[in-house]
CSV table of C-alpha atoms in Angstrom, one decimal:
chain,number,residue,atom,x,y,z
A,1,MET,CA,-53.3,109.4,92.3
A,2,GLY,CA,-50.9,112.3,91.5
A,3,ASP,CA,-51.6,114.1,94.8
A,4,GLN,CA,-48.1,115.3,95.9
A,5,GLU,CA,-49.1,118.4,97.8
A,6,GLY,CA,-47.4,118.9,101.1
A,7,LYS,CA,-44.6,116.4,100.6
A,8,ILE,CA,-41.2,117.1,102.1
A,9,LYS,CA,-38.5,118.1,99.7
A,10,ASN,CA,-36.3,115.2,98.6
A,11,GLN,CA,-38.7,112.6,99.9
A,12,TYR,CA,-39.4,109.9,97.4
A,13,ILE,CA,-42.9,110.2,95.9
A,14,SER,CA,-44.2,106.9,94.6
A,15,TRP,CA,-45.5,106.5,91.2
A,16,SER,CA,-48.8,104.9,90.5
A,17,PRO,CA,-49.0,102.0,88.0
A,18,GLU,CA,-50.8,104.3,85.6
A,19,GLU,CA,-48.1,106.9,85.8
A,20,THR,CA,-45.3,104.4,85.3
A,21,LYS,CA,-47.1,102.8,82.3
A,22,THR,CA,-47.8,106.3,80.8
A,23,LEU,CA,-44.2,107.3,81.3
A,24,LEU,CA,-42.9,104.1,79.6
A,25,ARG,CA,-45.3,104.7,76.6
A,26,LEU,CA,-44.1,108.3,76.3
A,27,LEU,CA,-40.4,107.2,76.5
A,28,VAL,CA,-41.1,104.7,73.6
A,29,ASP,CA,-42.8,107.3,71.6
A,30,GLY,CA,-40.0,109.8,72.3
A,31,VAL,CA,-37.3,107.2,71.2
A,32,ASN,CA,-39.4,106.5,68.0
A,33,GLN,CA,-39.6,110.2,67.3
A,34,ASN,CA,-35.9,110.7,67.8
A,35,TRP,CA,-36.2,113.0,70.8
A,36,THR,CA,-33.0,111.5,72.3
A,37,ASP,CA,-29.6,112.9,71.9
A,38,ALA,CA,-26.7,111.1,70.2
A,39,SER,CA,-26.0,109.1,73.4
A,40,GLY,CA,-29.6,107.9,73.5
A,41,LYS,CA,-30.7,110.0,76.5
A,42,PHE,CA,-33.5,112.5,76.8
A,43,ASN,CA,-32.2,115.9,77.7
A,44,LYS,CA,-33.8,118.0,80.4
A,45,LEU,CA,-35.5,120.4,78.1
A,46,THR,CA,-37.2,117.6,76.1
A,47,VAL,CA,-38.4,115.9,79.3
A,48,GLU,CA,-39.7,119.2,80.7
A,49,GLN,CA,-41.4,120.3,77.5
A,50,ARG,CA,-42.6,117.1,75.9
A,51,ILE,CA,-42.8,114.2,78.3
A,52,LEU,CA,-43.7,115.6,81.7
A,53,PRO,CA,-46.5,117.9,80.5
A,54,GLU,CA,-48.2,115.0,78.6
A,55,LEU,CA,-47.7,112.6,81.6
A,56,ASN,CA,-49.1,115.2,84.1
A,57,LYS,CA,-52.1,115.9,81.8
A,58,ILE,CA,-53.0,112.2,81.3
A,59,CYS,CA,-52.5,111.1,84.9
A,60,ARG,CA,-53.5,114.5,86.5
A,61,SER,CA,-50.3,114.6,88.5
A,62,LYS,CA,-47.5,117.0,89.0
A,63,LYS,CA,-44.3,115.1,88.3
A,64,THR,CA,-41.1,117.0,88.2
A,65,PHE,CA,-37.8,116.5,86.4
A,66,SER,CA,-36.2,115.3,89.6
A,67,GLN,CA,-38.9,112.8,90.1
A,68,TYR,CA,-38.5,111.7,86.5
A,69,LYS,CA,-34.8,111.2,87.0
A,70,ASN,CA,-35.4,109.1,90.1
A,71,LYS,CA,-38.0,106.9,88.3
A,72,THR,CA,-35.9,106.4,85.3
A,73,LYS,CA,-33.0,105.3,87.5
A,74,ILE,CA,-35.3,102.8,89.1
A,75,LEU,CA,-36.6,101.6,85.7
A,76,LYS,CA,-33.0,101.1,84.4
A,77,LYS,CA,-32.1,99.1,87.5
A,78,THR,CA,-35.2,96.9,87.1
A,79,HIS,CA,-34.5,96.5,83.4
A,80,LYS,CA,-31.0,95.4,84.2
A,81,GLY,CA,-32.5,92.7,86.5
A,82,PHE,CA,-34.7,91.6,83.6
A,83,VAL,CA,-31.8,91.5,81.2
A,84,ASP,CA,-29.5,89.6,83.6
A,85,LEU,CA,-32.3,87.1,84.2
A,86,LEU,CA,-33.0,86.4,80.6
A,87,ARG,CA,-29.2,86.2,79.8
A,88,PHE,CA,-28.5,83.9,82.7
A,89,SER,CA,-29.8,80.7,81.1
A,90,SER,CA,-31.8,79.5,78.2
A,91,GLY,CA,-34.1,78.1,80.7
A,92,PHE,CA,-35.8,81.5,81.3
A,93,GLY,CA,-38.7,82.8,79.3
A,94,TRP,CA,-41.5,85.4,79.3
A,95,ASP,CA,-45.1,84.5,79.4
A,96,LYS,CA,-47.1,87.3,77.8
A,97,ASP,CA,-50.5,86.1,79.2
A,98,THR,CA,-49.5,85.9,82.8
A,99,LYS,CA,-46.9,88.8,82.6
A,100,LYS,CA,-44.4,86.7,84.5
A,101,PHE,CA,-40.9,85.2,83.9
A,102,THR,CA,-40.9,81.5,83.6
A,103,ALA,CA,-38.4,78.7,84.2
A,104,PRO,CA,-38.2,75.3,85.7
A,105,ASN,CA,-37.6,75.3,89.5
A,106,GLU,CA,-34.0,74.0,89.1
A,107,VAL,CA,-33.2,77.0,86.9
A,108,TRP,CA,-34.8,79.4,89.4
A,109,ASN,CA,-33.0,77.9,92.4
A,110,GLU,CA,-29.6,78.1,90.6
A,111,TYR,CA,-30.2,81.7,89.5
A,112,LEU,CA,-31.5,82.9,92.9
A,113,GLN,CA,-28.4,81.4,94.7
A,114,GLY,CA,-26.3,84.1,93.0
A,115,HIS,CA,-29.0,86.8,92.9
A,116,MET,CA,-30.8,86.6,96.3
A,117,LYS,CA,-32.3,90.1,96.0
A,118,ASP,CA,-34.0,89.2,92.8
A,119,THR,CA,-36.7,86.8,94.2
A,120,TYR,CA,-39.3,89.4,93.1
A,121,LEU,CA,-38.5,88.3,89.5
A,122,ARG,CA,-39.9,84.9,90.3
A,123,ASP,CA,-42.9,85.9,92.3
A,124,ASP,CA,-44.2,89.2,90.8
A,125,THR,CA,-46.1,90.0,87.6
A,126,PHE,CA,-44.8,92.8,85.4
A,127,GLU,CA,-47.6,94.5,83.5
A,128,ASP,CA,-45.3,97.1,82.0
A,129,PHE,CA,-42.4,94.7,81.0
A,130,GLU,CA,-43.1,94.9,77.3
A,131,ASP,CA,-43.2,98.8,77.2
A,132,GLN,CA,-40.2,99.0,79.6
A,133,ARG,CA,-38.1,96.5,77.5
A,134,ARG,CA,-38.9,98.5,74.3
A,135,SER,CA,-37.9,101.8,75.7
A,136,MET,CA,-34.9,100.8,77.7
A,137,ASP,CA,-33.6,98.5,75.0
A,138,LYS,CA,-33.6,101.4,72.5
A,139,ILE,CA,-32.1,103.8,74.9
A,140,LEU,CA,-29.4,101.4,76.1
A,141,GLN,CA,-28.7,100.3,72.6
A,142,LYS,CA,-27.7,103.8,71.6
A,143,GLU,CA,-25.4,103.9,74.7
A,144,ILE,CA,-23.8,100.6,73.7
A,145,ILE,CA,-23.3,101.8,70.1
A,146,GLN,CA,-21.6,104.9,71.4
A,147,TRP,CA,-19.5,102.8,73.8
A,148,ASP,CA,-18.5,100.6,70.8
A,149,GLU,CA,-17.5,103.7,68.9
A,150,ILE,CA,-15.4,104.8,71.8
A,151,SER,CA,-13.8,101.4,72.2
A,152,ALA,CA,-13.0,101.3,68.5
A,153,VAL,CA,-11.2,104.7,68.7
A,154,THR,CA,-9.4,103.6,71.8
A,155,GLY,CA,-8.3,100.4,70.2
A,156,THR,CA,-6.9,102.3,67.2
A,157,THR,CA,-5.2,104.8,69.4
A,158,ASN,CA,-3.6,102.0,71.4
A,159,GLN,CA,-2.3,100.5,68.1
A,160,ILE,CA,-0.8,103.8,67.0
A,161,VAL,CA,0.9,104.3,70.4
A,162,SER,CA,2.2,100.8,70.2
A,163,MET,CA,3.6,101.3,66.8
A,164,ILE,CA,5.3,104.6,67.9
A,165,GLN,CA,6.8,102.8,70.9
A,166,GLN,CA,8.1,99.9,68.7
A,167,ARG,CA,9.6,102.5,66.3
A,168,TRP,CA,11.3,104.4,69.1
A,169,GLN,CA,12.7,101.0,70.4
A,170,LYS,CA,14.0,100.2,67.0
A,171,GLU,CA,15.6,103.6,66.6
A,172,ALA,CA,17.2,103.2,70.0
A,173,GLU,CA,18.7,99.9,69.0
A,174,GLU,CA,20.0,101.2,65.7
A,175,LYS,CA,21.6,104.1,67.5
A,176,GLU,CA,23.1,101.8,70.1
A,177,ALA,CA,24.5,99.5,67.3
A,178,GLU,CA,25.9,102.6,65.4
A,179,GLU,CA,27.7,103.8,68.6
A,180,LYS,CA,29.3,100.4,69.1
A,181,VAL,CA,30.5,100.4,65.4
A,182,ASN,CA,32.0,104.0,65.9
A,183,LYS,CA,33.9,102.9,69.1
A,184,VAL,CA,35.6,100.0,67.4
């Protein structure tokens, strides 16, 4: 566990379940301690000075920032699969005891018709789902809030532009009407 000596550069180095679980706990702690920036992301300095040293100490590993980025990308993708599954139908649930997603067979069959690559969601157990959900929900929630703010500004800007265009159209019509009157 954590032995990454002699690996080829850019080769994916797998994470042990302990490393993944520890990373998720550290991310949850970091979010709770407001280590994220305004967009809900951890900057490189925070990761390198606060998260990775603790992870490497606890797990006796030598994870790098690049490996952290790859792992969080995978975690976000997995989290998206979880979210899609739970939003798909009210027939899905989560069993804390078995650490599995639950649903009647008909619901699974319908879901898997459109998501063939997600069969693992039906078959696998997810020991770290609770931690992952907490950390990713908080991180993604900040991203959604920021996106909502951008959307609100964009909407207001579009309204202003529309009002200006309407005013220009009205001025052009008034000028045209005035020119007709002057010709007569």
